[in-house]
Coordinates of C-alpha atoms in Angstrom, one line a residue:
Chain A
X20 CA 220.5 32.5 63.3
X21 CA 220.7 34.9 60.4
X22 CA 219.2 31.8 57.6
X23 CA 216.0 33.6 56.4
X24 CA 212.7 31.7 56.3
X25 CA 209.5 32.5 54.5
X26 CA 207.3 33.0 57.6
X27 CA 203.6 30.7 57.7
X28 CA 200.9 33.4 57.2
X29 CA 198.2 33.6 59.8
X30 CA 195.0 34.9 59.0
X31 CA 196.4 36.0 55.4
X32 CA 199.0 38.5 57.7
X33 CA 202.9 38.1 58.4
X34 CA 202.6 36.6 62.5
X35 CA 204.9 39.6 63.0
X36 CA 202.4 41.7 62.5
X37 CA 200.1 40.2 65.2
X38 CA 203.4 40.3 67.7
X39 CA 204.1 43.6 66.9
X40 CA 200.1 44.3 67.7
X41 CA 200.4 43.0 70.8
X42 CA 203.8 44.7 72.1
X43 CA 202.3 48.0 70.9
X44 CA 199.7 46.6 73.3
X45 CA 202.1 46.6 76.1
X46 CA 204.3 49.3 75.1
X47 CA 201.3 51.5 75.2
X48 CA 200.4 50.3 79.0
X49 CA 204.1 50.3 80.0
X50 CA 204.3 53.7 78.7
X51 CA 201.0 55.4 80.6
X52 CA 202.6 54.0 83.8
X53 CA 206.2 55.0 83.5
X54 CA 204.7 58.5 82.8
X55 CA 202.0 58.5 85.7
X56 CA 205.0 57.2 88.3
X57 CA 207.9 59.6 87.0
X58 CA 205.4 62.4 87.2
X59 CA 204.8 61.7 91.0
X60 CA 201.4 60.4 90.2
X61 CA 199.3 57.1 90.7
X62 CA 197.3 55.9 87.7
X63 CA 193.8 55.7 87.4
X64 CA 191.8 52.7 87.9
X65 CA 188.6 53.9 88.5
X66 CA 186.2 51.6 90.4
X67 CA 188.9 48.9 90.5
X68 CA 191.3 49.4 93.2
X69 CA 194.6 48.4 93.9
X70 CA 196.7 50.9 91.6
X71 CA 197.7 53.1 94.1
X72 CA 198.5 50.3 96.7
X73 CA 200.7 49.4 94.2
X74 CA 202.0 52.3 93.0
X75 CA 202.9 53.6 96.4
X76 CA 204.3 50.2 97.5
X77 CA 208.5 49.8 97.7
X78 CA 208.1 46.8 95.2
X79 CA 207.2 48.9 92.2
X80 CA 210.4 49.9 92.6
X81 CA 213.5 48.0 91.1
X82 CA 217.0 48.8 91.9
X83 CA 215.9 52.3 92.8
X84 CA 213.7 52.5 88.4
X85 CA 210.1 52.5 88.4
X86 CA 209.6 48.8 87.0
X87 CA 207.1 50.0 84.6
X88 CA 210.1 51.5 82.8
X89 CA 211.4 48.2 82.2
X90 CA 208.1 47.1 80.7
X91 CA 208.5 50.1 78.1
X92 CA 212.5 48.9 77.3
X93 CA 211.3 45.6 76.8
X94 CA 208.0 46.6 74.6
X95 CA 210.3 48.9 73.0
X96 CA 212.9 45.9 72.1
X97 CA 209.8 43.3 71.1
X98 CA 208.6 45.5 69.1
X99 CA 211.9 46.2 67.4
X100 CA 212.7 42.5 67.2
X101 CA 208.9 41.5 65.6
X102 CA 208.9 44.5 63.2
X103 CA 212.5 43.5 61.8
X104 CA 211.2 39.9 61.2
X105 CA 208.5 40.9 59.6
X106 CA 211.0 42.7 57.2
X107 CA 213.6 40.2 57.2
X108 CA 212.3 36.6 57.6
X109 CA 215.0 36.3 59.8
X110 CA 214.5 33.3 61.7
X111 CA 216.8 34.2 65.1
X112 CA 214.4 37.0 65.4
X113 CA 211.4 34.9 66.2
X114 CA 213.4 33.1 68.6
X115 CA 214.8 36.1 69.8
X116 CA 211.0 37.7 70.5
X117 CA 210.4 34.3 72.4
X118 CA 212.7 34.1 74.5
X119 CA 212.8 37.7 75.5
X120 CA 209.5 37.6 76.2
X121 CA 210.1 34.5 78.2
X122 CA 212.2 36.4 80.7
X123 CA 209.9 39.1 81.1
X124 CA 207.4 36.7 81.8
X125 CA 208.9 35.0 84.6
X126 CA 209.6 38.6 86.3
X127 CA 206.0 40.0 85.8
X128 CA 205.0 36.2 87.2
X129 CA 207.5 37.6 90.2
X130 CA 205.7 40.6 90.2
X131 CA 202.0 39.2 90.0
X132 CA 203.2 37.2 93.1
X133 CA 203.8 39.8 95.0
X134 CA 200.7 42.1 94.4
X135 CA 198.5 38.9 95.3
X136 CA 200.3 38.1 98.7
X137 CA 202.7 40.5 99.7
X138 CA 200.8 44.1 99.0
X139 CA 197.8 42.3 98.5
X140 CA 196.5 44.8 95.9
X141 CA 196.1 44.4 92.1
X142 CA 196.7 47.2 90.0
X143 CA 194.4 46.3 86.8
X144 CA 196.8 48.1 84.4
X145 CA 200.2 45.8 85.8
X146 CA 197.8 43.1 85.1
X147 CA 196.8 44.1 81.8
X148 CA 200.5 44.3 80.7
X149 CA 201.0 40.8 82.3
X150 CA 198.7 39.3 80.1
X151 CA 199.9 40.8 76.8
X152 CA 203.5 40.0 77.7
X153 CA 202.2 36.4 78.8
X154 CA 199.8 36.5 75.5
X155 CA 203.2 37.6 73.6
X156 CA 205.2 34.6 74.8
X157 CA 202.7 32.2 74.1
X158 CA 201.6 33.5 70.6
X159 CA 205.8 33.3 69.6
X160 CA 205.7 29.7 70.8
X161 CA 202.7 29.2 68.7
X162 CA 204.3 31.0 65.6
X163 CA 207.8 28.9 66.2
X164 CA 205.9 25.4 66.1
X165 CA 203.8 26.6 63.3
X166 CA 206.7 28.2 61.3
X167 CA 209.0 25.9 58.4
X168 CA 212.5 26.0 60.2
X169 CA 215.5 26.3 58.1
X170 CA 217.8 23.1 56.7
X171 CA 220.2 22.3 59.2
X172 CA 223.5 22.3 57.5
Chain B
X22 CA 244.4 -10.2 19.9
X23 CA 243.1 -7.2 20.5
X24 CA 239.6 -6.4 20.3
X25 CA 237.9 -3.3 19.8
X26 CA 235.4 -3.2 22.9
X27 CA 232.5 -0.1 22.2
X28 CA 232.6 2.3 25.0
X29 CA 230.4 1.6 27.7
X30 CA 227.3 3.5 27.4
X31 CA 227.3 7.2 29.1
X32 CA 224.3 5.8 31.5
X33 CA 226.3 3.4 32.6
X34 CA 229.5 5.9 33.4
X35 CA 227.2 8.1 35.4
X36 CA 225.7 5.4 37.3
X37 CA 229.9 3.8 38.1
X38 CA 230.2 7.4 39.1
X39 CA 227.1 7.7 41.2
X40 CA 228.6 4.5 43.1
X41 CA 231.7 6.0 43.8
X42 CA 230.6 9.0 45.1
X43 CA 228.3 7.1 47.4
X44 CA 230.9 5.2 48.8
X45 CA 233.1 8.7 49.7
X46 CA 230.0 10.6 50.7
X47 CA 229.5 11.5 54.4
X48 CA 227.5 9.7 56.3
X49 CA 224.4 11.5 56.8
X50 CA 224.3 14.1 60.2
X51 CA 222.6 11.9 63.2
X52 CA 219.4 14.0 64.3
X53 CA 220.1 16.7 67.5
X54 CA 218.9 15.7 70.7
X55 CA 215.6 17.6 71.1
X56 CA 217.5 19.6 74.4
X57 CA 220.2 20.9 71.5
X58 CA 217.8 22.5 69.4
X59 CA 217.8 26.0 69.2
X60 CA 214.6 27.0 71.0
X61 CA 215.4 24.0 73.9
X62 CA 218.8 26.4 74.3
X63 CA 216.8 29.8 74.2
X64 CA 214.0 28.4 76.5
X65 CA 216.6 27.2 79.1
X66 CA 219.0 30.3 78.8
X67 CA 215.8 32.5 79.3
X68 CA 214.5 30.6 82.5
X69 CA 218.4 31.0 83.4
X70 CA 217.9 34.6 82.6
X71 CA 214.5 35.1 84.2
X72 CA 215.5 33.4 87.3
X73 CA 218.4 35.4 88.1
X74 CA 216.8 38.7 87.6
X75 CA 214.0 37.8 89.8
X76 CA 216.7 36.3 92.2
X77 CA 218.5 39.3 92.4
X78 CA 214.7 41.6 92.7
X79 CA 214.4 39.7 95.8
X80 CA 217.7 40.5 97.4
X81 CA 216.9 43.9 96.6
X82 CA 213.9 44.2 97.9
X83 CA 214.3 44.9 102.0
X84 CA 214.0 41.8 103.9
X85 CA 210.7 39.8 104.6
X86 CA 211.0 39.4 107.7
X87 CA 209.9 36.2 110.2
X88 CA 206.5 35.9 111.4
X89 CA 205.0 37.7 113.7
X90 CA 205.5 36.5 116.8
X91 CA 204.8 38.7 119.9
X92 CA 208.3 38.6 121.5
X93 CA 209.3 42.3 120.6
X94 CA 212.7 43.5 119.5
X95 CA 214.4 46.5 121.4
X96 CA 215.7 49.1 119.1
X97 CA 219.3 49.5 118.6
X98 CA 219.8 53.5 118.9
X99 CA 218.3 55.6 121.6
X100 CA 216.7 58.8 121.5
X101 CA 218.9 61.8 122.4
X102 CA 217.8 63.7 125.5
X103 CA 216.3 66.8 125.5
X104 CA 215.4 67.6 121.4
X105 CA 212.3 66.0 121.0
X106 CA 209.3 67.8 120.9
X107 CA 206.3 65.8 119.6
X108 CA 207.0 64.7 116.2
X109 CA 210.0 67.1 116.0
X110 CA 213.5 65.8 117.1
X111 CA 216.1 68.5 117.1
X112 CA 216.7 72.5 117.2
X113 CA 214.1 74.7 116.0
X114 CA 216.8 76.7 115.4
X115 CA 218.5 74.2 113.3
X116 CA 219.7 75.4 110.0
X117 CA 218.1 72.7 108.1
X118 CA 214.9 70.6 108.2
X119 CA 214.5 66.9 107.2
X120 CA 210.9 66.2 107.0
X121 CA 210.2 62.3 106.7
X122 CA 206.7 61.0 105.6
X123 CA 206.8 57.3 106.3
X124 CA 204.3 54.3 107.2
X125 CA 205.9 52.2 110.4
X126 CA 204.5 49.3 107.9
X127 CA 207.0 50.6 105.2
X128 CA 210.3 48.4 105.1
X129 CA 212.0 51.3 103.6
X130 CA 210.9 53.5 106.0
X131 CA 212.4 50.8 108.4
X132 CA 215.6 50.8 107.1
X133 CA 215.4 54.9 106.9
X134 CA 214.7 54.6 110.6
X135 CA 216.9 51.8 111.7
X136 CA 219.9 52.4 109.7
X137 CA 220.0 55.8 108.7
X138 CA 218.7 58.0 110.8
X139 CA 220.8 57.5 113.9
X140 CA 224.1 58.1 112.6
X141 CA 222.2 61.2 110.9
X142 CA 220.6 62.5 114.6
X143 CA 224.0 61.8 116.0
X144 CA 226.2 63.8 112.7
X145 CA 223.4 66.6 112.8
X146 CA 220.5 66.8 115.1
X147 CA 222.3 66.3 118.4
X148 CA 225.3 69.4 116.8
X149 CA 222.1 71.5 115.9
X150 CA 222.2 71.5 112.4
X151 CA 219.3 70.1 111.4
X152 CA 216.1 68.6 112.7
X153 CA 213.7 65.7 111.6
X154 CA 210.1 66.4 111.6
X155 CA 208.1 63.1 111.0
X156 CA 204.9 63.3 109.1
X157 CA 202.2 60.0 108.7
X158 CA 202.0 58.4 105.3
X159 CA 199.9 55.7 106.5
X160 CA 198.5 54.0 103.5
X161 CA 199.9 50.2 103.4
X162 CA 196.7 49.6 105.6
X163 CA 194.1 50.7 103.5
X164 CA 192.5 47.4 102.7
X165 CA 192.4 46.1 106.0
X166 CA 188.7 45.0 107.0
X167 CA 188.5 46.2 110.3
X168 CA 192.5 46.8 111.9
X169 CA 194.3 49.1 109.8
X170 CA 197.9 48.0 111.0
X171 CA 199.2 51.5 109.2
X172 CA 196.8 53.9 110.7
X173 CA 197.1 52.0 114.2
X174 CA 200.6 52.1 114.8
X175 CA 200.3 56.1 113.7
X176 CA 198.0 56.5 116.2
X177 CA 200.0 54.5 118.7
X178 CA 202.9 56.6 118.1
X179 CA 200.9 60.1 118.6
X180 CA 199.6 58.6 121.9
X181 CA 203.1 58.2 122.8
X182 CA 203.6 61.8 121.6
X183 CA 200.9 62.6 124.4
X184 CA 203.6 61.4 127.0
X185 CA 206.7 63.0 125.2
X186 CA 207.7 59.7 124.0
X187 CA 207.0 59.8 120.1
X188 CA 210.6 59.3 119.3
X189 CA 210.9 56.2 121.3
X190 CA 207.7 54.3 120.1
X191 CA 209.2 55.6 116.9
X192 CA 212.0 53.6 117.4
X193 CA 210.3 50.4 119.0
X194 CA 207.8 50.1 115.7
X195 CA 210.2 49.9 113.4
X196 CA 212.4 47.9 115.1
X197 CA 209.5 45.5 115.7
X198 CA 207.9 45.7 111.3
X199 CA 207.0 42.3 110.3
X200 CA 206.1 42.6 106.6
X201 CA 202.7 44.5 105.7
X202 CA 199.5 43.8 107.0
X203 CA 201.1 40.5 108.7
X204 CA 199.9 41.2 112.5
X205 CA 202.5 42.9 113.2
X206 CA 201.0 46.1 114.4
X207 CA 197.9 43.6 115.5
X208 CA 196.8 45.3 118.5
X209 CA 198.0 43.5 121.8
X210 CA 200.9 42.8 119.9
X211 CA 201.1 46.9 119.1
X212 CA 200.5 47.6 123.1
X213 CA 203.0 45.1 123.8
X214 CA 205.2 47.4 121.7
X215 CA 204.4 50.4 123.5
X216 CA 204.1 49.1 126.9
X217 CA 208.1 47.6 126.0
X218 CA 208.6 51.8 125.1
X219 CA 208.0 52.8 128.1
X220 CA 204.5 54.2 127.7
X221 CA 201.7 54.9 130.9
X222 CA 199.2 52.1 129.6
X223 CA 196.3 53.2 131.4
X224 CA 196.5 56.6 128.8
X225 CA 197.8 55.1 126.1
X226 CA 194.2 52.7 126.2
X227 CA 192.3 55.5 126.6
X228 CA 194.1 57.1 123.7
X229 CA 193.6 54.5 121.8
X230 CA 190.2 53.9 122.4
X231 CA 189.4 57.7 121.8
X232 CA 190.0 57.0 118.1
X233 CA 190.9 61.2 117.4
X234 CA 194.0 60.3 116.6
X235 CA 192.9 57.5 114.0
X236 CA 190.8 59.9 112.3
X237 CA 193.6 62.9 112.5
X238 CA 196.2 59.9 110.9
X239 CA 193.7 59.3 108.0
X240 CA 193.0 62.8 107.8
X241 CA 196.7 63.9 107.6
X242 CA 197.9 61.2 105.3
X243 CA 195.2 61.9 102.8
X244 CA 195.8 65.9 103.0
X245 CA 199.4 65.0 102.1
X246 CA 198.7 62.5 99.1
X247 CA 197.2 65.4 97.9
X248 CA 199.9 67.5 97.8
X249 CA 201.8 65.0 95.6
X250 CA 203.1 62.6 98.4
X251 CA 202.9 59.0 97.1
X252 CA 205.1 56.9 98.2
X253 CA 206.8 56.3 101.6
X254 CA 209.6 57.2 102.4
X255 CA 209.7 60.5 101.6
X256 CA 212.2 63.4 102.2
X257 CA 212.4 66.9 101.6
X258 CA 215.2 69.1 102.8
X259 CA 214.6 72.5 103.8
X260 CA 211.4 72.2 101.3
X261 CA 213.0 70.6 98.5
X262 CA 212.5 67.1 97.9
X263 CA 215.3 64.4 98.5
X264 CA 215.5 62.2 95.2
X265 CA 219.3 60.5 96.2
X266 CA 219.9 57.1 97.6
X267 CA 218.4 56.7 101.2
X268 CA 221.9 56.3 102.5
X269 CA 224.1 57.6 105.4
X270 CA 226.6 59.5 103.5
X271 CA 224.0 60.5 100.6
X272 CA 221.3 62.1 102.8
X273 CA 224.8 63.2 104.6
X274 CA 226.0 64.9 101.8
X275 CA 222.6 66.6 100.9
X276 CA 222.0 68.0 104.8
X277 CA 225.7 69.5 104.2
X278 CA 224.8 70.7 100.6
X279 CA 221.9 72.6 102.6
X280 CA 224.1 73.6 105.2
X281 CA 226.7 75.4 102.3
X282 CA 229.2 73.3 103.1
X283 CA 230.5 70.1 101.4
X284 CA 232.8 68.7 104.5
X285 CA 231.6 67.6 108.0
X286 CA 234.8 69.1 108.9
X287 CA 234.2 72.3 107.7
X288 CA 230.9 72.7 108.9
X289 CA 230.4 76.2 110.5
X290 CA 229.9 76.2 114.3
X291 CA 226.7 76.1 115.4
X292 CA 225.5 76.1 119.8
X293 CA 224.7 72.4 120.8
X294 CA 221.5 72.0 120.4
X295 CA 220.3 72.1 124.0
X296 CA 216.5 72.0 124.8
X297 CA 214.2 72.7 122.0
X298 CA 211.9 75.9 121.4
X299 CA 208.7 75.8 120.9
X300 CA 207.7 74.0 118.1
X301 CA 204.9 72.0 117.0
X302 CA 204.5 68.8 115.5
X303 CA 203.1 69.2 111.8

């Protein structure tokens, strides 16, 4: 996982640039969240409601952590993992970016289940991170397919 | 004889080589199975992955209970006699005060209710160390069209506070929650609830019907959220707000902590709490 592979531009840009893009996307969302909830607060969605349904529900809750702090660990971590590729063409990272990004989609797919039919509210900024996770995911599956793997030895 | 042969020209050594190294050479790797490659792996470890944490999210989450059905559940702890007053169970003498802001939709608040707060009345409230003071948080039924199940079973429960029974439709909603906004607190099932709790029907309709205590719900829940309550349940002891693990021996320790001691057993005497003083509900 450590064999170094030149990585396919896209658009005349290293695709880890575009990854990291994105997970400063989400890490940016994740973050406004975490801080709103820590501080007691319920974040602003102006003439879209549903955030503070959702805020004030149990469910936004995870083993007792605000689950927007997960989002900012695992922004955080992308981030880290598309920014070292970008540096290192190494290929394990990519893969690594995917299928972390994998996980987190299936939970925020949990999670989008449950503000549809259990609390029956949409916060628009949970579903703004949703999509750049879920846009995340499916760019590094685009990149992987798209990218020259290294010789098997 | 002997005869002189020429060396064999160096093409043709290299190609006799060539030949004999193709016959030791390896033969060449068979192609991986597509579910061996590297990302087939990763996808499947991360659906693995993915599954399991949402697995376990969902055994941590209280339980989603049946459907609502309108056969109602007795509670399993009864009110002590003589300390309730309105919304106030316990001594207003009582060193220490537990207020609770909760929505009887909340599952949390359920479990508070269900599982926490009896052995807590029966440790504290009932040896006059502390008393709970229950406050409406009734948000969960904000989007509801026309029945707000929150703001209804609130308002059910201050009727009941009318007959000096909070504390028992108290008990009777949580142990009848069925999920948010699922019918459980529809409303025959919700007079089924209080009828089962021992309330005079013909004032508890009239109550109802009255809709001041629907408005005063609304207006006490949004006067709170504005103070910086936002999320159900929450606890503050003697002012200061409970951050801990909504457990027995946690909320325990922290009543204790208030009281100056660290030991149920070294808990300074107090007089039973006998009848209550005058206190009003918040």
């Amino acid at each position: 996982m450590t064999r170094r592979v030149e990585a396919r531009k896209l658009l005349g840009v290293h695709p880890a640039l575009i990854l990291a893009a994105l997970d400063t996307v989400g890490l940016v969302v994740a973050s406004y969240l975490s801080i709103v909830e820590l501080s007691g607060g319920v974040p602003t969605c102006g003439i879209i409601e549903g955030c503070e349904e959702v805020a004030k529900s149990q469910y936004n809750n995870f083993a007792g952590i605000p689950v927007a702090l997960f989002g900012v660990l695992l922004s955080i971590t992308l981030l880290a993992l598309a920014l070292a590729w970008w540096r290192t063409n190494i290929y394990g990272l990519l893969l690594a970016h995917y299928a972390l990004s994998l996980v987190g989609v299936i939970f925020d797919g949990y999670f989008l289940f449950l503000q549809v039919f259990v609390i029956k509210a949409v916060c628009i900024w949970c579903l703004t991170y949703e999509m750049s996770l879920l846009l995340r995911f499916l760019f590094a599956a685009f990149v992987y397919y798209r990218q020259p793997k290294p010789e098997s030895t | 004889m002997t005869t002189n042969q020429a060396p064999a020209p160096r093409r043709n050594r290299r190609a006799a080589q060539r030949t004999t190294r193709a016959g030791t050479r390896r033969p060449p790797a068979k192609p991986r199975a597509v579910w061996q490659s590297p990302i087939a792996l990763l996808t499947g470890a991360a659906l693995l992955v993915g599954v399991a944490i949402v697995f376990f999210a969902v055994l941590s989450q209280p339980a989603a209970t049946a459907a609502p059905s309108d056969g109602i559940t007795p509670p399993t702890s009864s009110v002590p006699a003589g300390l309730a007053d309105g919304r106030t169970l316990g001594s207003a003498n009582a060193p220490v005060t537990i207020d609770i802001w909760a929505d009887f939709q909340c599952p949390y608040c359920g479990q508070l209710a269900r599982y926490v707060e009896p052995p807590i009345i029966d440790q504290f409230v009932t040896t006059g160390y502390a008393r709970l003071v229950f406050h409406d948080m009734a948000f969960l039924g904000e989007n509801s069209s026309n029945w707000n199940e929150s703001v209804e079973a609130a308002s059910a429960a201050r009727c009941a506070a009318d007959q000096g029974l909070f504390w028992q439709m108290h008990d009777w909603l949580f142990a009848n929650q069925n999920g948010e906004n699922e019918g459980a607190f529809a409303q025959q099932r919700l007079r089924s609830i209080a009828e089962a709790a021992g309330l005079d029907m013909t004032a508890y309709d009239s109550c109802m019907a009255a809709g001041d205590k629907q408005a005063s719900v609304k207006a006490d829940s949004s006067a709170d959220s504005a103070t910086g309550i936002h999320s159900t349940p929450t606890i503050k002891i003697n002012g200061v707000l409970y951050k801990d693990k909504l457990t027995t021996s946690d909320l325990g320790a922290a009543i204790m902590n208030a009281v100056g001691t660290s030991s149920p057993a070294a808990l300074p005497s107090l007089q039973p709490a006998s009848s209550p003083q005058a206190t009003s509900a918040p």
